[in-house]
Amino acid sequence: MNGHVKSMCCPRFMELATSKFLFVAVSSNQQCGNLQPTLKLTRLVQKESVDLIKTYKAAQGEMSELFCKVPINNVPDPNISGLESSERIASIYTNLQAFLAHLKRVYEQQLDLQLPTSTLLSKLHQFSTFSGNLAGRVSGLYQTLFPNLPVPEPAGPTTLPPPQNVFQQKVYGCVVLKIYKEFLSNVLQELRTVKSQVCRRAELNAPFF
């Protein structure tokens, strides 16, 4: 009887163990695969931010090199917060949402300062679109990596500056773009770290039979 139970038990146990192993392997591979396009888009947006700052400065006239050095308040922190990976990805997402609001304000201000044919306006619009796509990618990545956790939402509405004069608008735009560029560099580094961990786990869980 014991031998019969053993012969019935072990194949069933092996079947369940193999199914669980394959599920983990597929899940890890999916997570690794979803990271790559997010990382690629982050590289693109970060690269575009460098070029955009140059275009922004060129469009502001005299003293443009000084604009980015003036300290201002109410701009999101470029650093990523949190200890756990889930907290850090959530921090990236919520900060992206905040920066999107500031980018929109910068674009609105520059509409009043630039000619309709300005290269800066078209680049700001395209850059905001890329950034919105990145926020969507990060949201999807969060749901893939942490399917049992709720999608993070901003704690409250983003604080934007009150009405500003022309000089203040030029300073504000430059500082927002500069800090956002720093943030994107931090995001790129963070996603590279996550990718190395997740894809390494996928390699370890890969079936070998």
Short mmCIF file of C-alpha atoms in Angstrom, two decimals:
data_model
loop_
_atom_site.label_atom_id
_atom_site.label_comp_id
_atom_site.label_asym_id
_atom_site.label_seq_id
_atom_site.Cartn_x
_atom_site.Cartn_y
_atom_site.Cartn_z
CA MET A 1 0.00 0.00 0.00
CA ASN A 2 2.76 2.40 0.91
CA GLY A 3 4.53 1.62 -2.33
CA HIS A 4 1.32 2.26 -4.26
CA VAL A 5 0.80 5.62 -2.53
CA LYS A 6 4.40 6.53 -3.20
CA SER A 7 4.11 5.64 -6.87
CA MET A 8 0.93 7.73 -7.18
CA CYS A 9 2.28 10.66 -5.14
CA CYS A 10 5.67 11.31 -6.66
CA PRO A 11 4.63 11.74 -10.32
CA ARG A 12 1.85 14.12 -9.21
CA PHE A 13 4.28 16.05 -7.04
CA MET A 14 6.77 16.26 -9.89
CA GLU A 15 4.04 17.44 -12.24
CA LEU A 16 2.98 20.23 -9.85
CA ALA A 17 6.59 21.22 -9.18
CA THR A 18 7.37 21.34 -12.91
CA SER A 19 4.25 23.42 -13.61
CA LYS A 20 5.18 25.87 -10.87
CA PHE A 21 8.75 26.04 -12.13
CA LEU A 22 7.60 26.74 -15.69
CA PHE A 23 5.18 29.43 -14.45
CA VAL A 24 7.99 31.18 -12.57
CA ALA A 25 10.30 30.90 -15.58
CA VAL A 26 7.70 32.34 -17.98
CA SER A 27 6.84 35.12 -15.52
CA SER A 28 10.53 36.05 -15.11
CA ASN A 29 11.06 36.04 -18.87
CA GLN A 30 8.02 38.27 -19.37
CA GLN A 31 9.28 40.72 -16.76
CA CYS A 32 12.73 40.77 -18.35
CA GLY A 33 11.20 41.30 -21.79
CA ASN A 34 9.01 44.18 -20.61
CA LEU A 35 11.98 45.97 -19.10
CA GLN A 36 13.86 46.34 -22.37
CA PRO A 37 11.47 48.73 -24.20
CA THR A 38 11.07 50.81 -21.03
CA LEU A 39 14.84 51.08 -20.71
CA LYS A 40 15.17 51.95 -24.40
CA LEU A 41 12.57 54.73 -24.16
CA THR A 42 14.24 56.10 -21.01
CA ARG A 43 17.55 56.34 -22.88
CA LEU A 44 15.81 58.19 -25.70
CA VAL A 45 14.07 60.70 -23.43
CA GLN A 46 17.25 61.28 -21.41
CA LYS A 47 19.22 61.91 -24.61
CA GLU A 48 16.53 64.26 -25.89
CA SER A 49 16.61 66.20 -22.60
CA VAL A 50 20.27 67.10 -23.19
CA ASP A 51 19.51 68.46 -26.67
CA LEU A 52 16.35 70.22 -25.47
CA ILE A 53 18.23 72.22 -22.83
CA LYS A 54 20.64 73.48 -25.51
CA THR A 55 17.72 74.48 -27.72
CA TYR A 56 15.97 76.13 -24.76
CA LYS A 57 18.99 78.23 -23.84
CA ALA A 58 19.54 79.30 -27.44
CA ALA A 59 15.94 80.53 -27.64
CA GLN A 60 16.04 82.65 -24.45
CA GLY A 61 18.47 85.35 -25.57
CA GLU A 62 20.96 87.06 -23.27
CA MET A 63 21.92 85.60 -19.87
CA SER A 64 20.56 82.17 -20.87
CA GLU A 65 23.58 80.40 -19.35
CA LEU A 66 22.65 81.84 -15.94
CA PHE A 67 18.98 80.82 -15.99
CA CYS A 68 19.57 77.19 -14.97
CA LYS A 69 21.66 78.26 -11.98
CA VAL A 70 18.97 80.31 -10.23
CA PRO A 71 17.43 78.35 -7.32
CA ILE A 72 13.64 77.97 -7.38
CA ASN A 73 11.11 76.09 -5.26
CA ASN A 74 8.35 73.59 -6.04
CA VAL A 75 10.27 71.59 -8.66
CA PRO A 76 10.16 67.79 -8.12
CA ASP A 77 13.15 66.08 -6.54
CA PRO A 78 15.42 64.39 -9.12
CA ASN A 79 16.24 61.61 -6.64
CA ILE A 80 14.34 58.33 -6.47
CA SER A 81 12.97 57.45 -3.03
CA GLY A 82 12.26 54.11 -1.38
CA LEU A 83 14.16 51.08 -0.14
CA GLU A 84 12.24 48.27 -1.85
CA SER A 85 12.23 47.94 -5.62
CA SER A 86 8.44 48.38 -5.68
CA GLU A 87 8.75 51.67 -3.78
CA ARG A 88 11.44 52.97 -6.12
CA ILE A 89 9.51 52.13 -9.29
CA ALA A 90 6.46 53.79 -7.71
CA SER A 91 8.60 56.85 -6.95
CA ILE A 92 9.69 57.00 -10.59
CA TYR A 93 6.08 56.89 -11.77
CA THR A 94 4.75 59.54 -9.39
CA ASN A 95 7.69 61.86 -10.13
CA LEU A 96 7.13 61.45 -13.85
CA GLN A 97 3.52 62.54 -13.36
CA ALA A 98 4.69 65.63 -11.47
CA PHE A 99 7.29 66.53 -14.11
CA LEU A 100 4.66 66.18 -16.85
CA ALA A 101 2.63 68.93 -15.17
CA HIS A 102 5.70 71.19 -15.02
CA LEU A 103 6.62 70.46 -18.65
CA LYS A 104 3.11 71.46 -19.67
CA ARG A 105 3.47 74.77 -17.79
CA VAL A 106 6.88 75.42 -19.42
CA TYR A 107 5.35 74.83 -22.85
CA GLU A 108 2.43 77.17 -22.10
CA GLN A 109 4.80 79.90 -20.97
CA GLN A 110 7.04 79.52 -24.01
CA LEU A 111 4.01 79.83 -26.29
CA ASP A 112 3.83 83.46 -25.14
CA LEU A 113 7.58 84.04 -25.48
CA GLN A 114 8.40 82.33 -28.80
CA LEU A 115 7.20 82.65 -32.38
CA PRO A 116 4.74 79.96 -33.52
CA THR A 117 7.43 78.59 -35.85
CA SER A 118 9.95 78.21 -33.02
CA THR A 119 11.95 74.98 -33.02
CA LEU A 120 11.82 75.05 -29.22
CA LEU A 121 8.02 74.79 -29.19
CA SER A 122 7.96 71.74 -31.45
CA LYS A 123 10.71 70.07 -29.43
CA LEU A 124 8.97 70.81 -26.12
CA HIS A 125 5.74 69.33 -27.46
CA GLN A 126 7.47 66.19 -28.75
CA PHE A 127 9.47 65.86 -25.54
CA SER A 128 6.31 66.03 -23.43
CA THR A 129 4.74 63.32 -25.60
CA PHE A 130 7.78 61.07 -25.13
CA SER A 131 7.66 61.70 -21.38
CA GLY A 132 3.97 60.81 -21.25
CA ASN A 133 4.71 57.57 -23.10
CA LEU A 134 7.48 56.84 -20.60
CA ALA A 135 5.09 57.32 -17.68
CA GLY A 136 2.74 54.82 -19.32
CA ARG A 137 5.59 52.36 -19.81
CA VAL A 138 6.65 52.64 -16.17
CA SER A 139 3.06 52.09 -15.03
CA GLY A 140 2.84 48.94 -17.14
CA LEU A 141 6.23 47.78 -15.88
CA TYR A 142 5.13 48.26 -12.28
CA GLN A 143 2.03 46.12 -12.86
CA THR A 144 4.16 43.40 -14.49
CA LEU A 145 6.76 43.32 -11.73
CA PHE A 146 4.31 43.72 -8.84
CA PRO A 147 0.92 42.37 -10.01
CA ASN A 148 -0.44 42.11 -6.46
CA LEU A 149 0.19 45.77 -5.59
CA PRO A 150 -2.05 48.71 -6.56
CA VAL A 151 -0.78 51.09 -9.22
CA PRO A 152 0.82 54.09 -7.46
CA GLU A 153 -0.92 57.43 -7.66
CA PRO A 154 0.43 60.92 -6.86
CA ALA A 155 -0.17 61.99 -3.26
CA GLY A 156 -1.90 65.16 -4.44
CA PRO A 157 -1.98 67.78 -7.20
CA THR A 158 1.39 69.04 -8.41
CA THR A 159 2.29 72.49 -7.06
CA LEU A 160 2.97 74.82 -9.98
CA PRO A 161 4.40 78.35 -9.74
CA PRO A 162 2.08 81.39 -9.49
CA PRO A 163 2.02 83.93 -12.34
CA GLN A 164 5.59 84.94 -13.27
CA ASN A 165 7.27 87.75 -15.17
CA VAL A 166 9.29 87.02 -18.32
CA PHE A 167 12.59 86.60 -16.48
CA GLN A 168 11.04 84.23 -13.95
CA GLN A 169 9.45 82.19 -16.74
CA LYS A 170 12.78 81.79 -18.51
CA VAL A 171 14.47 80.73 -15.27
CA TYR A 172 11.66 78.35 -14.35
CA GLY A 173 11.74 76.56 -17.69
CA CYS A 174 15.49 76.12 -17.65
CA VAL A 175 15.54 74.78 -14.08
CA VAL A 176 12.67 72.36 -14.75
CA LEU A 177 14.47 70.92 -17.79
CA LYS A 178 17.78 70.71 -15.95
CA ILE A 179 16.34 68.88 -12.92
CA TYR A 180 14.25 66.63 -15.14
CA LYS A 181 17.41 65.65 -17.02
CA GLU A 182 19.04 64.71 -13.70
CA PHE A 183 15.96 62.70 -12.77
CA LEU A 184 16.03 60.82 -16.07
CA SER A 185 19.68 59.91 -15.50
CA ASN A 186 18.71 58.46 -12.11
CA VAL A 187 15.80 56.57 -13.68
CA LEU A 188 18.10 55.10 -16.31
CA GLN A 189 20.51 53.89 -13.65
CA GLU A 190 17.68 52.44 -11.55
CA LEU A 191 16.12 50.57 -14.46
CA ARG A 192 19.48 49.13 -15.43
CA THR A 193 19.83 47.78 -11.89
CA VAL A 194 16.32 46.30 -11.94
CA LYS A 195 16.93 44.78 -15.37
CA SER A 196 20.14 43.08 -14.22
CA GLN A 197 18.29 41.58 -11.24
CA VAL A 198 15.15 40.49 -13.09
CA CYS A 199 16.90 39.14 -16.17
CA ARG A 200 19.43 37.32 -14.02
CA ARG A 201 16.53 35.68 -12.21
CA ALA A 202 15.05 34.73 -15.58
CA GLU A 203 18.32 33.05 -16.56
CA LEU A 204 18.44 31.09 -13.30
CA ASN A 205 14.83 29.96 -13.72
CA ALA A 206 15.23 28.99 -17.38
CA PRO A 207 14.19 25.35 -18.01
CA PHE A 208 17.11 23.04 -18.75
CA PHE A 209 15.19 19.90 -19.68
#
